[in-house]
Short mmCIF file of C-alpha atoms in Angstrom, two decimals:
data_model
loop_
_atom_site.label_atom_id
_atom_site.label_comp_id
_atom_site.label_asym_id
_atom_site.label_seq_id
_atom_site.Cartn_x
_atom_site.Cartn_y
_atom_site.Cartn_z
CA MET F 21 13.82 19.90 20.75
CA SER F 22 10.23 20.50 19.73
CA LYS F 23 7.53 20.32 22.41
CA THR F 24 4.79 19.58 19.88
CA VAL F 25 3.87 15.95 19.22
CA VAL F 26 1.68 14.54 16.45
CA MET F 27 0.55 10.94 17.03
CA ILE F 28 -0.62 9.07 13.92
CA HIS F 29 -2.87 6.03 14.28
CA GLY F 30 -2.84 2.87 12.22
CA MET F 31 -5.16 1.02 9.87
CA TRP F 32 -8.84 0.89 10.96
CA GLY F 33 -8.01 3.03 13.99
CA GLY F 34 -8.47 6.61 15.10
CA GLY F 35 -7.00 9.25 17.36
CA TRP F 36 -9.07 7.79 20.21
CA TYR F 37 -6.63 4.98 20.96
CA TRP F 38 -3.83 7.46 21.68
CA GLN F 39 -5.70 9.07 24.59
CA PRO F 40 -3.74 7.46 27.47
CA MET F 41 -0.46 8.15 25.69
CA LYS F 42 -1.61 11.68 24.89
CA ALA F 43 -2.33 12.41 28.55
CA PHE F 44 1.04 10.94 29.52
CA PHE F 45 2.92 13.23 27.13
CA GLN F 46 0.88 16.24 28.19
CA ALA F 47 1.88 15.54 31.78
CA HIS F 48 5.50 15.78 30.59
CA GLY F 49 4.92 19.22 29.10
CA TYR F 50 4.19 18.40 25.47
CA ARG F 51 1.45 19.78 23.27
CA VAL F 52 -0.12 16.72 21.64
CA LEU F 53 -2.30 16.32 18.55
CA THR F 54 -3.97 12.99 17.71
CA PRO F 55 -5.64 13.65 14.34
CA ASP F 56 -8.04 11.20 12.75
CA LEU F 57 -7.10 10.21 9.24
CA ARG F 58 -9.68 11.02 6.59
CA TYR F 59 -12.93 9.06 7.19
CA HIS F 60 -11.58 7.57 10.43
CA GLY F 61 -13.15 9.97 12.92
CA GLU F 62 -16.54 11.62 13.22
CA ASP F 63 -16.78 11.54 9.42
CA ALA F 64 -16.50 7.73 9.31
CA ASP F 65 -20.24 7.07 9.29
CA SER F 66 -20.77 9.41 6.34
CA ALA F 67 -17.80 8.20 4.29
CA PRO F 68 -18.68 7.45 0.63
CA MET F 69 -17.61 3.82 0.34
CA ASP F 70 -16.41 4.13 -3.25
CA LEU F 71 -14.26 7.12 -2.33
CA LEU F 72 -12.91 5.54 0.85
CA GLY F 73 -12.01 2.36 -1.00
CA ASN F 74 -9.83 4.31 -3.44
CA LEU F 75 -7.99 6.59 -1.03
CA SER F 76 -4.22 6.34 -1.28
CA LEU F 77 -1.66 6.49 1.50
CA THR F 78 -0.53 9.68 -0.23
CA ASP F 79 -3.92 11.24 0.56
CA TYR F 80 -3.32 10.62 4.25
CA VAL F 81 0.22 12.03 4.02
CA ASP F 82 -1.01 15.14 2.20
CA ASP F 83 -3.75 15.72 4.80
CA LEU F 84 -1.26 15.48 7.65
CA GLN F 85 1.18 17.77 5.88
CA VAL F 86 -1.50 20.47 6.01
CA VAL F 87 -1.88 19.87 9.76
CA ILE F 88 1.86 20.00 10.38
CA GLU F 89 2.43 23.12 8.31
CA SER F 90 -0.17 24.91 10.42
CA LEU F 91 1.92 24.35 13.57
CA PRO F 92 4.39 26.91 14.94
CA GLU F 93 7.27 24.40 14.86
CA LYS F 94 8.23 21.10 13.30
CA PRO F 95 6.69 18.45 15.52
CA ILE F 96 7.88 15.19 16.94
CA VAL F 97 5.90 12.60 15.00
CA ILE F 98 4.97 9.26 16.55
CA GLY F 99 3.42 6.78 14.15
CA HIS F 100 1.97 3.38 14.94
CA SER F 101 1.57 0.57 12.38
CA MET F 102 0.31 2.16 9.13
CA GLY F 103 0.80 5.48 10.92
CA GLY F 104 4.48 4.60 11.18
CA LEU F 105 4.73 4.38 7.39
CA ILE F 106 2.87 7.68 7.05
CA ALA F 107 5.33 9.17 9.54
CA GLN F 108 8.26 8.01 7.42
CA LYS F 109 6.74 9.71 4.38
CA LEU F 110 6.31 12.94 6.35
CA ALA F 111 9.93 12.78 7.49
CA GLU F 112 10.96 12.25 3.85
CA ARG F 113 9.26 15.59 3.15
CA ASN F 114 11.37 17.27 5.87
CA LEU F 115 8.35 17.98 8.07
CA VAL F 116 9.51 16.20 11.24
CA ALA F 117 11.80 17.27 14.09
CA ALA F 118 12.13 13.76 15.53
CA LEU F 119 10.59 10.50 14.35
CA VAL F 120 9.25 7.63 16.49
CA LEU F 121 8.02 4.50 14.72
CA ALA F 122 6.08 1.98 16.81
CA CYS F 123 5.61 -1.40 15.09
CA PRO F 124 5.63 0.44 11.74
CA ALA F 125 4.29 -0.90 8.48
CA PRO F 126 7.37 -1.37 6.31
CA PRO F 127 8.19 0.75 3.27
CA ALA F 128 8.41 -0.85 -0.16
CA ASP F 129 12.08 -1.84 -0.01
CA VAL F 130 11.75 -3.82 3.23
CA PHE F 131 10.90 -7.37 2.20
CA ALA F 132 8.60 -8.51 4.96
CA PRO F 133 6.58 -11.68 4.32
CA ASN F 134 5.46 -13.52 7.44
CA LEU F 135 2.87 -16.21 8.04
CA SER F 136 1.03 -14.47 10.87
CA ALA F 137 0.48 -11.31 8.79
CA ILE F 138 -0.65 -13.42 5.83
CA ARG F 139 -3.16 -15.15 8.12
CA SER F 140 -4.50 -11.76 9.21
CA PHE F 141 -4.78 -10.18 5.76
CA LEU F 142 -5.63 -13.14 3.55
CA PRO F 143 -9.43 -12.93 4.04
CA LEU F 144 -9.30 -9.24 3.07
CA VAL F 145 -7.26 -9.63 -0.10
CA MET F 146 -9.25 -12.64 -1.29
CA ARG F 147 -12.31 -10.46 -1.91
CA ARG F 148 -13.08 -9.47 -5.48
CA ASN F 149 -11.54 -6.10 -6.39
CA PHE F 150 -10.29 -5.69 -2.82
CA TRP F 151 -8.03 -2.81 -3.92
CA ARG F 152 -11.09 -0.66 -4.69
CA ARG F 153 -13.24 -1.54 -1.70
CA PRO F 154 -13.18 -0.57 1.99
CA HIS F 155 -12.49 -3.40 4.39
CA LYS F 156 -12.55 -4.22 8.08
CA PRO F 157 -11.18 -7.46 9.54
CA SER F 158 -13.23 -9.82 11.64
CA PHE F 159 -13.20 -9.64 15.42
CA ALA F 160 -11.35 -12.95 15.63
CA SER F 161 -8.69 -11.72 13.21
CA VAL F 162 -8.05 -8.54 15.19
CA VAL F 163 -7.83 -10.43 18.47
CA TYR F 164 -5.28 -12.77 16.89
CA SER F 165 -3.16 -10.04 15.28
CA SER F 166 -3.40 -7.10 17.67
CA PHE F 167 -5.60 -7.45 20.75
CA GLN F 168 -3.76 -10.20 22.65
CA MET F 169 -2.99 -7.85 25.54
CA ILE F 170 -6.23 -5.86 25.46
CA PRO F 171 -8.26 -7.15 28.45
CA PRO F 172 -10.88 -9.59 27.13
CA GLU F 173 -13.73 -7.58 28.63
CA HIS F 174 -12.68 -4.53 26.56
CA ARG F 175 -11.95 -6.22 23.24
CA HIS F 176 -15.45 -5.87 21.78
CA ASP F 177 -15.56 -2.19 22.77
CA TYR F 178 -12.24 -1.62 21.01
CA TYR F 179 -13.31 -3.59 17.97
CA HIS F 180 -16.54 -1.64 17.54
CA ARG F 181 -14.53 1.58 17.45
CA LEU F 182 -12.51 0.37 14.47
CA VAL F 183 -13.61 1.71 11.09
CA PRO F 184 -13.30 0.53 7.48
CA GLU F 185 -10.00 1.14 5.72
CA SER F 186 -9.13 1.86 2.11
CA GLY F 187 -8.56 -1.16 -0.11
CA ARG F 188 -6.10 0.83 -2.16
CA VAL F 189 -4.00 1.55 0.93
CA LEU F 190 -3.99 -2.16 1.75
CA MET F 191 -2.76 -2.91 -1.76
CA GLU F 192 -0.05 -0.22 -1.59
CA ILE F 193 1.30 -1.63 1.68
CA ALA F 194 0.84 -5.37 1.14
CA PHE F 195 1.70 -5.50 -2.57
CA PRO F 196 4.04 -2.58 -3.30
CA PHE F 197 5.36 -4.36 -6.41
CA LEU F 198 1.91 -3.91 -7.97
CA ASP F 199 1.79 -0.18 -7.22
CA LYS F 200 3.03 1.75 -10.25
CA GLY F 201 3.09 4.93 -8.19
CA ASN F 202 5.67 3.55 -5.73
CA THR F 203 3.55 5.05 -2.99
CA THR F 204 5.25 3.30 -0.07
CA THR F 205 8.81 3.91 -1.24
CA VAL F 206 10.75 6.06 1.24
CA ARG F 207 14.09 7.58 0.31
CA ALA F 208 16.21 7.00 3.40
CA SER F 209 18.64 9.74 2.39
CA GLN F 210 15.84 12.28 2.83
CA VAL F 211 14.98 11.17 6.38
CA LYS F 212 17.57 13.12 8.34
CA CYS F 213 15.87 13.67 11.70
CA PRO F 214 16.62 11.67 14.87
CA THR F 215 14.72 8.39 14.63
CA LEU F 216 13.57 5.80 17.17
CA VAL F 217 12.13 2.49 15.99
CA LEU F 218 10.22 0.29 18.46
CA ALA F 219 9.27 -3.36 18.01
CA ALA F 220 7.30 -5.83 20.13
CA SER F 221 8.47 -9.41 20.60
CA GLN F 222 4.92 -10.84 20.32
CA ASP F 223 3.82 -8.73 17.35
CA ARG F 224 2.03 -10.94 14.80
CA LEU F 225 1.21 -8.21 12.32
CA VAL F 226 4.64 -6.56 11.93
CA PRO F 227 7.06 -8.95 13.65
CA ALA F 228 10.16 -7.65 15.39
CA HIS F 229 12.53 -8.93 12.69
CA VAL F 230 10.64 -6.83 10.13
CA VAL F 231 10.68 -3.74 12.36
CA GLU F 232 14.41 -4.20 12.83
CA GLN F 233 14.82 -4.11 9.04
CA VAL F 234 12.96 -0.78 9.04
CA ALA F 235 15.38 0.54 11.67
CA ASN F 236 18.35 -0.65 9.62
CA LYS F 237 17.11 1.45 6.70
CA TYR F 238 17.97 4.65 8.59
CA PRO F 239 21.61 4.97 9.71
CA GLN F 240 20.72 7.38 12.51
CA ALA F 241 17.97 5.19 13.97
CA ASP F 242 17.93 3.79 17.49
CA TYR F 243 16.11 0.46 17.84
CA HIS F 244 14.47 -1.26 20.80
CA CYS F 245 12.29 -4.35 21.10
CA PHE F 246 9.85 -4.65 24.01
CA ALA F 247 9.64 -8.19 25.35
CA GLY F 248 6.15 -9.53 25.99
CA HIS F 249 4.35 -6.81 24.06
CA THR F 250 2.24 -7.08 20.90
CA HIS F 251 1.33 -4.94 17.91
CA TRP F 252 -0.72 -2.51 20.03
CA LEU F 253 2.39 -1.66 22.01
CA ILE F 254 1.32 1.95 22.50
CA ALA F 255 -2.25 1.30 23.68
CA GLU F 256 -2.43 -2.16 25.26
CA THR F 257 -1.93 -3.17 28.88
CA GLY F 258 1.54 -1.92 29.83
CA TRP F 259 1.63 0.88 27.25
CA GLU F 260 3.47 2.93 29.87
CA ASP F 261 6.62 0.94 29.04
CA SER F 262 6.82 2.43 25.56
CA GLY F 263 5.57 5.84 26.70
CA GLN F 264 8.35 6.25 29.25
CA PHE F 265 10.96 4.91 26.83
CA ILE F 266 9.98 7.51 24.22
CA VAL F 267 9.94 10.36 26.73
CA ASP F 268 13.39 9.36 27.98
CA TRP F 269 14.73 9.11 24.43
CA LEU F 270 13.41 12.56 23.59
CA ALA F 271 14.96 13.94 26.77
CA GLY F 272 18.27 12.52 25.62
CA LEU F 273 17.98 14.43 22.36
CA SER F 274 17.59 17.65 24.33
CA ALA F 275 20.57 16.93 26.58
CA PRO F 276 23.84 18.83 26.03
CA GLU F 277 26.19 17.22 23.50
CA ALA F 278 28.72 16.27 26.18
CA GLU F 279 26.04 14.49 28.22
CA ARG F 280 24.79 12.59 25.15
CA SER F 281 28.35 11.50 24.44
CA VAL F 282 28.77 10.16 27.99
CA ARG F 283 25.49 8.23 27.68
CA ALA F 284 26.51 6.77 24.33
CA ASN F 285 29.90 5.66 25.62
CA SER F 286 28.39 4.04 28.71
CA ALA F 287 25.66 2.19 26.77
#
């Protein structure tokens, strides 16, 4: 199994929120990359707003394909939220050795309406021409949807590190039926790598029942739901739960076939 890991952040985020998880994986012998999506890192302050507003999810996928093809081996790809959808698109392109999806945004064929997500996104999509404009949710909205288990004294620090996101990407994910390019469609038959899908029981943005539908899309996928965790499963208080689970799952992939069979039969 590959010892290179690429961790892909979600909407409004950046590679910064992977740092504890990155150190954890490095301590287990992995080489870890946490790239910033375009205009989400040091280039965020200089981002042309008209250009940012019209970026497609495909632009992010293409950028990360360049990163992955520069590596000496196919990496393990761990994607969170929107990053989980990007990760599925990369796996569809046969660029991934093993796929881990943490609270992933669903692809187009997973019907996923839910009231808590509507509450979070409604103020953003009610703006005029939202699909052409960058957006960033309010502090209260992020606390409701994602920061429940971020210590209150750190929430403002986390919020101020979030950056504007593409309105077009929001449209592609939230309203795939309006996207003539079928950007968020993923052909399950092309995703052939080992796959782990992780949900959180208290996730208000991508609830566990939606994440389970994503897992059901891939016949080879293993699925696990973490009780008491929220959408920021991989970075909130107790992130070690998911970190250790992923490391153990990857170790199982590297185990001899006979040992994997014994584990499967005893599960």
